[in-house]
PDB file of C-alpha atoms in Angstrom:
ATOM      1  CA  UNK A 782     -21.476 -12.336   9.871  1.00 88.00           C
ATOM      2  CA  UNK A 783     -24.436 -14.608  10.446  1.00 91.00           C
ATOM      3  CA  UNK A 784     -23.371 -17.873   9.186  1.00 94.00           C
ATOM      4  CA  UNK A 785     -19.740 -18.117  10.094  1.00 96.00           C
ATOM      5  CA  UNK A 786     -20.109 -18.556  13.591  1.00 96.00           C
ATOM      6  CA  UNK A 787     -22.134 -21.192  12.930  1.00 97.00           C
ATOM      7  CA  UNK A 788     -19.513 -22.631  11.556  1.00 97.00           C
ATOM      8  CA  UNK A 789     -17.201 -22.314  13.789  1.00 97.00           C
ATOM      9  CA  UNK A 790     -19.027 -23.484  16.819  1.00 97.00           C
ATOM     10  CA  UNK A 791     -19.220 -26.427  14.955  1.00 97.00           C
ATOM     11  CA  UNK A 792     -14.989 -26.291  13.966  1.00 96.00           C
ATOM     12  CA  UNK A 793     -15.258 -25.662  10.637  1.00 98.00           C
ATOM     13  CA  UNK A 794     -12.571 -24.324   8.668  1.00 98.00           C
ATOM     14  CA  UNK A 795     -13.890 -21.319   6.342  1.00 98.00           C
ATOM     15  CA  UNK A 796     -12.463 -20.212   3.387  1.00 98.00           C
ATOM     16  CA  UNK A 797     -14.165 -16.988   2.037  1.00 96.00           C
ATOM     17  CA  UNK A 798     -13.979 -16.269  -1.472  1.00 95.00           C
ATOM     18  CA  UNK A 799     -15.880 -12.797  -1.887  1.00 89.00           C
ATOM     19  CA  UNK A 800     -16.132 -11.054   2.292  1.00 88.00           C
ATOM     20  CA  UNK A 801     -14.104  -7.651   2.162  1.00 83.00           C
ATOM     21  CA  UNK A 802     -16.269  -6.322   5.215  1.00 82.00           C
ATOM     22  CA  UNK A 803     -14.184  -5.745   8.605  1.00 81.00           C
ATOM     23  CA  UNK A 804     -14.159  -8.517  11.163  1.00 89.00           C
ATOM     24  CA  UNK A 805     -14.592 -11.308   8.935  1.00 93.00           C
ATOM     25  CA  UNK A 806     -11.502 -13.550  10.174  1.00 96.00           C
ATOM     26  CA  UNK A 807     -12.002 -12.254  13.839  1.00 96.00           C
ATOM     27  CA  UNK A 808     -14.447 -14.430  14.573  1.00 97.00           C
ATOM     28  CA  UNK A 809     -12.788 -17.939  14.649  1.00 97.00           C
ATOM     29  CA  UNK A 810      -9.412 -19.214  14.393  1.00 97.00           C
ATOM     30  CA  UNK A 811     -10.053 -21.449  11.554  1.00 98.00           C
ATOM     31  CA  UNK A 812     -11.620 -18.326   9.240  1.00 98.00           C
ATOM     32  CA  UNK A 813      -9.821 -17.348   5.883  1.00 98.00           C
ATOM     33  CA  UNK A 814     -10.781 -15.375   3.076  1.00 97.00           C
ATOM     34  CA  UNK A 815      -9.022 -14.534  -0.168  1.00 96.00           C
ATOM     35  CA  UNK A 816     -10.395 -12.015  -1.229  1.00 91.00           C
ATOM     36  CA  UNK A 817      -8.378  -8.617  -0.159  1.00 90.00           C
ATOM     37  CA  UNK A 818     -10.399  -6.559   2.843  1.00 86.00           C
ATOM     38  CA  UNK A 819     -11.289  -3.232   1.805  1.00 83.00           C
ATOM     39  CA  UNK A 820      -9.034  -2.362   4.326  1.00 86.00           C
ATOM     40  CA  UNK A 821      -5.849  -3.477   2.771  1.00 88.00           C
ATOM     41  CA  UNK A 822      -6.815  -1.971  -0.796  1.00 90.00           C
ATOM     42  CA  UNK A 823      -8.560   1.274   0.106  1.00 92.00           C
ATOM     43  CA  UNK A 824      -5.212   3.240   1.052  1.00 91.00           C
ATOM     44  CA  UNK A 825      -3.596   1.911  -1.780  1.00 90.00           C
ATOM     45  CA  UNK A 826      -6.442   3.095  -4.371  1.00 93.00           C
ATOM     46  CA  UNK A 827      -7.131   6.323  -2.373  1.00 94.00           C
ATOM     47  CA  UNK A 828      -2.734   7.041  -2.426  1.00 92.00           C
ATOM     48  CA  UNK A 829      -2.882   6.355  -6.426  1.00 93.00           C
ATOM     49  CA  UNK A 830      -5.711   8.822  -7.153  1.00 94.00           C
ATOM     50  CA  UNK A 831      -4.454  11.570  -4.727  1.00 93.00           C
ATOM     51  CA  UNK A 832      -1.070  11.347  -6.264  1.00 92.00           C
ATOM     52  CA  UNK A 833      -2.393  11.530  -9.996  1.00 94.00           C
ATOM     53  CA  UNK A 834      -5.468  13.799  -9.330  1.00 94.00           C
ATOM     54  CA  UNK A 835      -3.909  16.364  -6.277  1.00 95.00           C
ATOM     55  CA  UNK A 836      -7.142  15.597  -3.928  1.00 95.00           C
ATOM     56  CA  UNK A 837      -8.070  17.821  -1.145  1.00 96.00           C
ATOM     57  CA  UNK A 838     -11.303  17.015  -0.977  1.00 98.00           C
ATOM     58  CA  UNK A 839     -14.328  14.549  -0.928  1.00 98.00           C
ATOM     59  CA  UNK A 840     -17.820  13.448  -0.327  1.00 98.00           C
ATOM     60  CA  UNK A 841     -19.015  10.356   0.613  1.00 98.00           C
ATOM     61  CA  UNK A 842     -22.826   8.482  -0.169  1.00 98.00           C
ATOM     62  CA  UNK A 843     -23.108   4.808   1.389  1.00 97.00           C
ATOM     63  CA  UNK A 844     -25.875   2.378   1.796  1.00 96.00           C
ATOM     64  CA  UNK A 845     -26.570   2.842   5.933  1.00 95.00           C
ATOM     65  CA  UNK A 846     -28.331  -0.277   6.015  1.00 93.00           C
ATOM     66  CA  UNK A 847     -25.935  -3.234   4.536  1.00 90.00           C
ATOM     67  CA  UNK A 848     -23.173  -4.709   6.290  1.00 85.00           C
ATOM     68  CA  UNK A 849     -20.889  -4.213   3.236  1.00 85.00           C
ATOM     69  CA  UNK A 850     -21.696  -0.700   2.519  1.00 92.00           C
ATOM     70  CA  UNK A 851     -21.666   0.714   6.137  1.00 93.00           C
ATOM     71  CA  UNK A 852     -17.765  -0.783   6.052  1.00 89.00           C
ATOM     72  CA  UNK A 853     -16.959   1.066   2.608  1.00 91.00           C
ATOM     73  CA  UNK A 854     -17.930   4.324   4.733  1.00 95.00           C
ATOM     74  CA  UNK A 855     -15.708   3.454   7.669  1.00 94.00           C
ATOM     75  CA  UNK A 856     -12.833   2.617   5.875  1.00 93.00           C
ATOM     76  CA  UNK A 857     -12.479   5.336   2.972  1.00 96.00           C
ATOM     77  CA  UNK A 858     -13.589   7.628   5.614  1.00 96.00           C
ATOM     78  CA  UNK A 859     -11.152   6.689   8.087  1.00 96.00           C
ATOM     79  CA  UNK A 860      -8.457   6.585   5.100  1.00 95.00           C
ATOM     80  CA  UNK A 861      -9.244   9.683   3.990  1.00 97.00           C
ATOM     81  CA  UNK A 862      -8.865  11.325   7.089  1.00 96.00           C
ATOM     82  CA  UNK A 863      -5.671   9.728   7.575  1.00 95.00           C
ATOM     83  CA  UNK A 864      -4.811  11.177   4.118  1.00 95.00           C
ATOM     84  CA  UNK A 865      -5.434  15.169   5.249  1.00 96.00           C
ATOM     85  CA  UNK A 866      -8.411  14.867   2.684  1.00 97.00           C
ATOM     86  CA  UNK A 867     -11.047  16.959   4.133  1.00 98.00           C
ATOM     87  CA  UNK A 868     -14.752  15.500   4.082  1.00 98.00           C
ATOM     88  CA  UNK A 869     -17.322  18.040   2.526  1.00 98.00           C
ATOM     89  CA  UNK A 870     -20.823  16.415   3.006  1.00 98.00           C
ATOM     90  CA  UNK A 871     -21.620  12.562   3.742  1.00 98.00           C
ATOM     91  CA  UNK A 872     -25.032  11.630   2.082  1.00 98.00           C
ATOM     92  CA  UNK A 873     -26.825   8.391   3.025  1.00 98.00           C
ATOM     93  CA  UNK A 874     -29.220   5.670   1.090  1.00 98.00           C
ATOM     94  CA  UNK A 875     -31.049   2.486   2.013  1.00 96.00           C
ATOM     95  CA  UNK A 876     -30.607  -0.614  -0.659  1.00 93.00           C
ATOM     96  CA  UNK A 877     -33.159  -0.632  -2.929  1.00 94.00           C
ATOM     97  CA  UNK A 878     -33.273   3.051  -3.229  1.00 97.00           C
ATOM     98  CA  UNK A 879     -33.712   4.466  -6.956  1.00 97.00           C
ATOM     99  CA  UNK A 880     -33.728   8.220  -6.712  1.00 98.00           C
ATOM    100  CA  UNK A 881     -30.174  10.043  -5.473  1.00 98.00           C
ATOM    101  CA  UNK A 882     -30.694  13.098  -6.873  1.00 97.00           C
ATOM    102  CA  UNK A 883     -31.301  14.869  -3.492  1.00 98.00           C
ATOM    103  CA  UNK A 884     -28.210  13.657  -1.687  1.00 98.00           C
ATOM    104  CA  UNK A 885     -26.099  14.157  -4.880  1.00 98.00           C
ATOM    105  CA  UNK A 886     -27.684  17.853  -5.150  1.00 98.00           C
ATOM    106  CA  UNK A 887     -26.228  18.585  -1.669  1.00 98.00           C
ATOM    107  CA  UNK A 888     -22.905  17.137  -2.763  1.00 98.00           C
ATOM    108  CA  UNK A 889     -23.009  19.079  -5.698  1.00 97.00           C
ATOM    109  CA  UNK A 890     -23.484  22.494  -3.667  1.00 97.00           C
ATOM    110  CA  UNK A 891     -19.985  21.677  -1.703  1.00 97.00           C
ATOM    111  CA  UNK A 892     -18.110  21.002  -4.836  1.00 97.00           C
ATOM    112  CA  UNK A 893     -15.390  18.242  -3.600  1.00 98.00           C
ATOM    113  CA  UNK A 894     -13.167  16.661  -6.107  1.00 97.00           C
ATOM    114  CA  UNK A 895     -13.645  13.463  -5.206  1.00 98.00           C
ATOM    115  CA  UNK A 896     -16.967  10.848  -4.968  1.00 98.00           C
ATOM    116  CA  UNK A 897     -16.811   7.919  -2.929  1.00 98.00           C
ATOM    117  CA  UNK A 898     -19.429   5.357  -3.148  1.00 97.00           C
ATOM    118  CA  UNK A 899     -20.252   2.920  -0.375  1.00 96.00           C
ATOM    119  CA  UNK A 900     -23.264   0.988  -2.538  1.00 96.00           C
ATOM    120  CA  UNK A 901     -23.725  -2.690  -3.974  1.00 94.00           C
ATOM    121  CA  UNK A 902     -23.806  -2.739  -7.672  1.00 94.00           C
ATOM    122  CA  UNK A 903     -27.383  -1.995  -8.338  1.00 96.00           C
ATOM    123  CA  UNK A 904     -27.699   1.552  -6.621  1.00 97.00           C
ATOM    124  CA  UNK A 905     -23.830   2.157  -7.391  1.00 97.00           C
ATOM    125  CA  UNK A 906     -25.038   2.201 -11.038  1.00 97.00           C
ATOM    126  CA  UNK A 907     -27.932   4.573 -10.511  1.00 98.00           C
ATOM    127  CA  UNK A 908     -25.579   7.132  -8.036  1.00 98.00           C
ATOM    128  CA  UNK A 909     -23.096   7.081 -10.750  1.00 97.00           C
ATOM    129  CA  UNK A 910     -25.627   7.554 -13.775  1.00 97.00           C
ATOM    130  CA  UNK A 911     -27.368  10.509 -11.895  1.00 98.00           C
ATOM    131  CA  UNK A 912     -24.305  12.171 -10.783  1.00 97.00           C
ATOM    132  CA  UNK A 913     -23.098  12.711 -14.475  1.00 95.00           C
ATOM    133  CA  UNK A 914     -26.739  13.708 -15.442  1.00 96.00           C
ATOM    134  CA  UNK A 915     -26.977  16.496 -12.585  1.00 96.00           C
ATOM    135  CA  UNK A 916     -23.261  17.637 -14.197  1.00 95.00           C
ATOM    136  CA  UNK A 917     -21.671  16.660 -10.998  1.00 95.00           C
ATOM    137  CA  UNK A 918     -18.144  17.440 -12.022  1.00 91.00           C
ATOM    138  CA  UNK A 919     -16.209  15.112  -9.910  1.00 96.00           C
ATOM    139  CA  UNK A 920     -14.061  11.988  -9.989  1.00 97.00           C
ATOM    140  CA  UNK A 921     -15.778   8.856  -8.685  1.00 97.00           C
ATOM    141  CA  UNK A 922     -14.370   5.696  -6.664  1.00 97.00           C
ATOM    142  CA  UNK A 923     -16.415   3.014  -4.532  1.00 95.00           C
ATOM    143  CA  UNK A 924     -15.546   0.031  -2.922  1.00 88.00           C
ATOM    144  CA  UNK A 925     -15.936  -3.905  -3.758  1.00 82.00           C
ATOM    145  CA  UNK A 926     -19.335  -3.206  -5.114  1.00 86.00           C
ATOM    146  CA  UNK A 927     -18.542  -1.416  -8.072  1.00 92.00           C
ATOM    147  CA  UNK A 928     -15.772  -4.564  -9.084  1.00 84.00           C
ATOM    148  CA  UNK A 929     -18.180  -6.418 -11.396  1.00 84.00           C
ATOM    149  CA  UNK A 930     -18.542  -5.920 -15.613  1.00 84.00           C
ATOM    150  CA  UNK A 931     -22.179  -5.506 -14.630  1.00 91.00           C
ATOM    151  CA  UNK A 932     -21.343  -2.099 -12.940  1.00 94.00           C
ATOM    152  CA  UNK A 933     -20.017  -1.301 -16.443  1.00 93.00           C
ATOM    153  CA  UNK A 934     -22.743  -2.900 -18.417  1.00 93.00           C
ATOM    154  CA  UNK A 935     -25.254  -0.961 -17.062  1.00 95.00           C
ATOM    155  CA  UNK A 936     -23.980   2.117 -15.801  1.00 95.00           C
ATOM    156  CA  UNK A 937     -22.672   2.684 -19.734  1.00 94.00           C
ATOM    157  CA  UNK A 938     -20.759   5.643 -20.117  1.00 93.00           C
ATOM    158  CA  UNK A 939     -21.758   7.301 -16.779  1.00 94.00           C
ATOM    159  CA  UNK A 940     -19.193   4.507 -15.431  1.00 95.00           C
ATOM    160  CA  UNK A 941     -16.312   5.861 -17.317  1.00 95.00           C
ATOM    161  CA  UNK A 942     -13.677   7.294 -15.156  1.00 95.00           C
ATOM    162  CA  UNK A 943     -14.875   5.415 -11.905  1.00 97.00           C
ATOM    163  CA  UNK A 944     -11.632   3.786  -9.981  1.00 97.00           C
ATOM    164  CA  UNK A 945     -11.791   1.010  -8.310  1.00 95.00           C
ATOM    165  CA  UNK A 946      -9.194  -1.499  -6.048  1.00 91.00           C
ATOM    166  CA  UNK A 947      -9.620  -4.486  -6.936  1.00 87.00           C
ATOM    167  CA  UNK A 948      -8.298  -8.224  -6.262  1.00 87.00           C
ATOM    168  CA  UNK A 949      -7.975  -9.434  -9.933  1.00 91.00           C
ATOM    169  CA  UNK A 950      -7.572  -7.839 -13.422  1.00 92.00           C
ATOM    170  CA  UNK A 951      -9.038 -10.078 -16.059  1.00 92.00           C
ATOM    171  CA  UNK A 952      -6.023  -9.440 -18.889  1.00 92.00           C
ATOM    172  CA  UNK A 953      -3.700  -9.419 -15.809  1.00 90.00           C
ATOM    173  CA  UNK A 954      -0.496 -12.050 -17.148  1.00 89.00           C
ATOM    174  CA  UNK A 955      -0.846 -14.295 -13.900  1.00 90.00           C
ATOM    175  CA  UNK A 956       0.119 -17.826 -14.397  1.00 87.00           C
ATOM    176  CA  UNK A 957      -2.997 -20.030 -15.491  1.00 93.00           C
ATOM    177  CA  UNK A 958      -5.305 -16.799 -16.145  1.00 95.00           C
ATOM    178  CA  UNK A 959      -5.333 -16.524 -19.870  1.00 96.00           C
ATOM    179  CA  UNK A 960      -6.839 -20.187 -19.615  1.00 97.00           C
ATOM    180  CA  UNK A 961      -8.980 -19.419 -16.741  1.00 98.00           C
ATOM    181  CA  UNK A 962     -10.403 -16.700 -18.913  1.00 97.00           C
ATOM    182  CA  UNK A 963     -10.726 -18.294 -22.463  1.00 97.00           C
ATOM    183  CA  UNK A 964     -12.546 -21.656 -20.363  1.00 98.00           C
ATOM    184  CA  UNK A 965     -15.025 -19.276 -18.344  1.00 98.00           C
ATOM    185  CA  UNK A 966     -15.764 -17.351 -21.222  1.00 97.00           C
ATOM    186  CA  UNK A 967     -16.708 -20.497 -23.050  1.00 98.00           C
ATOM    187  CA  UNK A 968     -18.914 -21.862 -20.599  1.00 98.00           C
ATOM    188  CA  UNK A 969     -20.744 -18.967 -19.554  1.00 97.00           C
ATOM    189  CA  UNK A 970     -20.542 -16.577 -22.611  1.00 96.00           C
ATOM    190  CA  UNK A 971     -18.606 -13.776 -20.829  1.00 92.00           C
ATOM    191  CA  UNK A 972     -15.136 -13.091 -18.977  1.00 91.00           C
ATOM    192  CA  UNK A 973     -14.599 -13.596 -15.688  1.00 93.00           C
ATOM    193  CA  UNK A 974     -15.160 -11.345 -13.154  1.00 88.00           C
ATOM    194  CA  UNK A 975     -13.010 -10.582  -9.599  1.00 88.00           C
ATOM    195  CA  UNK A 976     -15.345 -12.296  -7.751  1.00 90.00           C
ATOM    196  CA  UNK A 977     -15.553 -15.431 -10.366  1.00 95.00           C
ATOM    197  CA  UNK A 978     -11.840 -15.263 -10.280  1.00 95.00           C
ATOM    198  CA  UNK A 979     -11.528 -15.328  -6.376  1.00 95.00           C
ATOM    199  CA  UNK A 980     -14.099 -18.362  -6.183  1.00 97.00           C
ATOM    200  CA  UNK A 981     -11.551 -20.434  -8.703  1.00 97.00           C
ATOM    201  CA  UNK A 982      -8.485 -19.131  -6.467  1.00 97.00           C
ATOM    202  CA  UNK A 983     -10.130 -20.504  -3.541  1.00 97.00           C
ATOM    203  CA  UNK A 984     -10.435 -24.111  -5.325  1.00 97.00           C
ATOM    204  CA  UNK A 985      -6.847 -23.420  -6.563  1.00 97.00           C
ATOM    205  CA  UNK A 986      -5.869 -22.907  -2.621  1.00 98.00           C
ATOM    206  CA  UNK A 987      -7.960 -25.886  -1.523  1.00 98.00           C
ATOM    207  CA  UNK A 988      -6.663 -28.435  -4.278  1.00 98.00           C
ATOM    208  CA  UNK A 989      -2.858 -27.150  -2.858  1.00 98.00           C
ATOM    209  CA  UNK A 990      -3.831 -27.898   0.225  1.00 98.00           C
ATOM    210  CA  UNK A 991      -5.034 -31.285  -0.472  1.00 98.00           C
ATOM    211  CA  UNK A 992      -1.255 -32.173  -2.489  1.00 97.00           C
ATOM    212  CA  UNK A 993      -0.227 -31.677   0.822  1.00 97.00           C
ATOM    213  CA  UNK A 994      -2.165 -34.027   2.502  1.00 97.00           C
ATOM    214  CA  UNK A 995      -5.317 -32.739   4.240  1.00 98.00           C
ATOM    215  CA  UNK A 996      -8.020 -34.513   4.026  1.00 95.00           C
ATOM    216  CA  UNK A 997     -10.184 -32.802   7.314  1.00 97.00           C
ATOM    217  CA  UNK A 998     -11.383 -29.467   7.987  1.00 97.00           C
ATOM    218  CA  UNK A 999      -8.659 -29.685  11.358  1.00 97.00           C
ATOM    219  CA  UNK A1000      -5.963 -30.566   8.462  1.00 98.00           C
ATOM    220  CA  UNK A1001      -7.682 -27.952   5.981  1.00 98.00           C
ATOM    221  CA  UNK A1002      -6.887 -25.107   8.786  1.00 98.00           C
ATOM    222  CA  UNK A1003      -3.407 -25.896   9.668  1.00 98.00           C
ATOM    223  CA  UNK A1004      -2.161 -26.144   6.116  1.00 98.00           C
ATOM    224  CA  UNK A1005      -3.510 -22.967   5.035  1.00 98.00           C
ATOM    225  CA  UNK A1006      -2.283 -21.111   7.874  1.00 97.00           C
ATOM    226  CA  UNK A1007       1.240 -22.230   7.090  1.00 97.00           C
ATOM    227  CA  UNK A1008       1.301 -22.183   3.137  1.00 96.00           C
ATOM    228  CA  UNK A1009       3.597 -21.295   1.190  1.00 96.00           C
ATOM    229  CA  UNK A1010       2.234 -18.755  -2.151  1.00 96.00           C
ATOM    230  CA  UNK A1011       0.421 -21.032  -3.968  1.00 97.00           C
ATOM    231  CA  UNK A1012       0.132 -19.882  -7.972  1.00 95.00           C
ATOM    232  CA  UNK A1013      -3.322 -19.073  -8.975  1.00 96.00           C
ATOM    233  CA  UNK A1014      -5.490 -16.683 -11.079  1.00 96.00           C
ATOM    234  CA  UNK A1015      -4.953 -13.696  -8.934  1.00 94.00           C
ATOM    235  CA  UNK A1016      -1.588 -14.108  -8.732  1.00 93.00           C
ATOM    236  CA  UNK A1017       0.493 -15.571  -5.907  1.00 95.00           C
ATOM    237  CA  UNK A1018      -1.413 -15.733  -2.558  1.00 94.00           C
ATOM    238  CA  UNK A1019      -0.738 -17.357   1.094  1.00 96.00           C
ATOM    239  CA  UNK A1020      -2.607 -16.403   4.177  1.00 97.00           C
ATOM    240  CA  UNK A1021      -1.261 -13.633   6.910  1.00 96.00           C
ATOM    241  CA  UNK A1022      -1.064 -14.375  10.295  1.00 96.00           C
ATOM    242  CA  UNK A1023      -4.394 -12.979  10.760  1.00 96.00           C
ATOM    243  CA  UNK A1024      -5.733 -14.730   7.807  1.00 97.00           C
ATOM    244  CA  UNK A1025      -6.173 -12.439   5.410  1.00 96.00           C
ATOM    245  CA  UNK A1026      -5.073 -13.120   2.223  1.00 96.00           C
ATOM    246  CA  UNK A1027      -1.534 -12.111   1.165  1.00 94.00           C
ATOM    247  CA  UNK A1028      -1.861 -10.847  -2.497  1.00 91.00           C
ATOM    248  CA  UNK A1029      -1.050  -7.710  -4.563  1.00 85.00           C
ATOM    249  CA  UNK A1030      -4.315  -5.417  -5.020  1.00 87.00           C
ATOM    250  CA  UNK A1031      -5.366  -4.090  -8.535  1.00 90.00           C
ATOM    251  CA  UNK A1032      -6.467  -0.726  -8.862  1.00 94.00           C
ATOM    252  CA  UNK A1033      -8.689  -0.032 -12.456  1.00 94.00           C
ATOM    253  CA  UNK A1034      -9.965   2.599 -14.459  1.00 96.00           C
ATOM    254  CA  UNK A1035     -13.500   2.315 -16.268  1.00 95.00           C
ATOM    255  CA  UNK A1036     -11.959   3.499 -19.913  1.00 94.00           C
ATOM    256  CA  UNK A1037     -14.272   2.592 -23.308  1.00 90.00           C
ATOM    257  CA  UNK A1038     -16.625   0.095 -21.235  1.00 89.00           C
ATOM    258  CA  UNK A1039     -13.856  -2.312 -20.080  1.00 90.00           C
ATOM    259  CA  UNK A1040     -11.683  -1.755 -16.967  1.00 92.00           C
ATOM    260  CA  UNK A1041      -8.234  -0.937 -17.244  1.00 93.00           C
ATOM    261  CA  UNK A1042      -5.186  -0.450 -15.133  1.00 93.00           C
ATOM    262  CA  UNK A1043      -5.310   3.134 -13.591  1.00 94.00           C
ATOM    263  CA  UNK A1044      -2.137   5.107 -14.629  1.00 88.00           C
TER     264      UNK A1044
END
């Protein structure tokens, strides 16, 4: 939000590999991103659950002081609203907070079948750890911050049975990803996450874009905006007219410490 018009006042084309927040491609004509807005996978994730699970109701506990968190609340709470899914309590949390246990008490008392969690990794782990200590008998979903292995990792079994949208499924059977993985996992000693995935998408995109000729930021911008699906580790993905990214979202299960398509 800070650094991209910087960029563009100085005609830069932007390609963002990991900004779901709202308003991202708004703010210059030569601004793309592919990674999928929370805005394009929260109604699918939210219409998968309520199918399955029969939600009527839900709470909601976001970060009130990031960028990325305060979006998570406006879109799942504008998407559940849209749903008929009525909104018990909203609870609130600055980053770096370690103690939930008061807004998750108050959450508790209303009893809604659903969680949402607007948080970054680090306090999504705690909320979701100290929710299944106070017995908080609910299921549990977040937004983009919950994506990463580490959420699992640390979060241990507290994290199973959190859904999540995502952009990228790491045993997913898109061309070039079993390779993708096996490399990344060599060189760093782990798999792949989404956001590793949509960083090597982005060089995917940028090395199409080059085969057809750009070779300046000006070129860079007018071949991505007309680009035909390119074939890459999340699948294939060309830009929208608004320049968002045109891909298929992934929605996961935490099952056994390892995420798995939700069913």
């Amino acid at each position: 939000k800070k650094a991209d018009p910087i960029a563009v006042d100085k005609k830069l084309t932007i390609l963002a590999t990991s900004n779901t927040a709202q308003g991202i491609t708004t703010m210059g004509p030569c601004v793309f991103r592919d990674s999928l807005s929370e805005e394009q996978v929260v109604p699918q994730l939210l219409n998968k659950m309520e199918a399955k699970w029969k939600v009527k109701t839900a709470a909601i506990i976001y970060g009130d002081d990031d960028q990325f968190t305060k979006t998570d609340y406006d879109i799942f709470n504008a998407a559940l609203k849209s749903d008929n899914i009525e909104i018990l309590d909203v609870e609130t949390f600055h980053k770096g907070d370690v103690d939930f246990k008061a807004q998750l008490t108050k959450i508790s008392e209303k009893k809604p079948q659903l969680l949402v969690i607007g948080a970054l990794v680090e306090e999504g782990v705690k909320i979701a750890t100290q929710a299944k200590q106070l017995g908080l008998n609910v299921h549990m979903t977040g937004g983009n911050g919950l994506n990463s292995p580490k959420f699992i990792q640390n979060a241990g079994a507290a994290g199973d049975g959190v859904v999540v949208g995502a952009a990228y499924y790491v045993n997913g059977a898109q061309s070039g990803n079993a390779g993708f993985v096996e490399r990344y996992n060599k060189k760093f000693g782990q798999k792949p996450d989404q956001f590793a995935a949509q960083a090597y998408a982005a060089a995917e995109l940028v090395a199409a874009a080059v085969r057809e000729g750009a070779t300046t930021s000006e070129q860079l911008c007018s071949t991505f905006a007309k680009m035909k699906p390119v074939s890459t580790v999340l699948g294939p993905i060309s830009f929208l007219p608004s320049r968002d990214v045109k891909a298929e979202s992934a929605i996961l299960e935490v099952q056994s410490g390892a995420f798995a398509p939700f069913k």
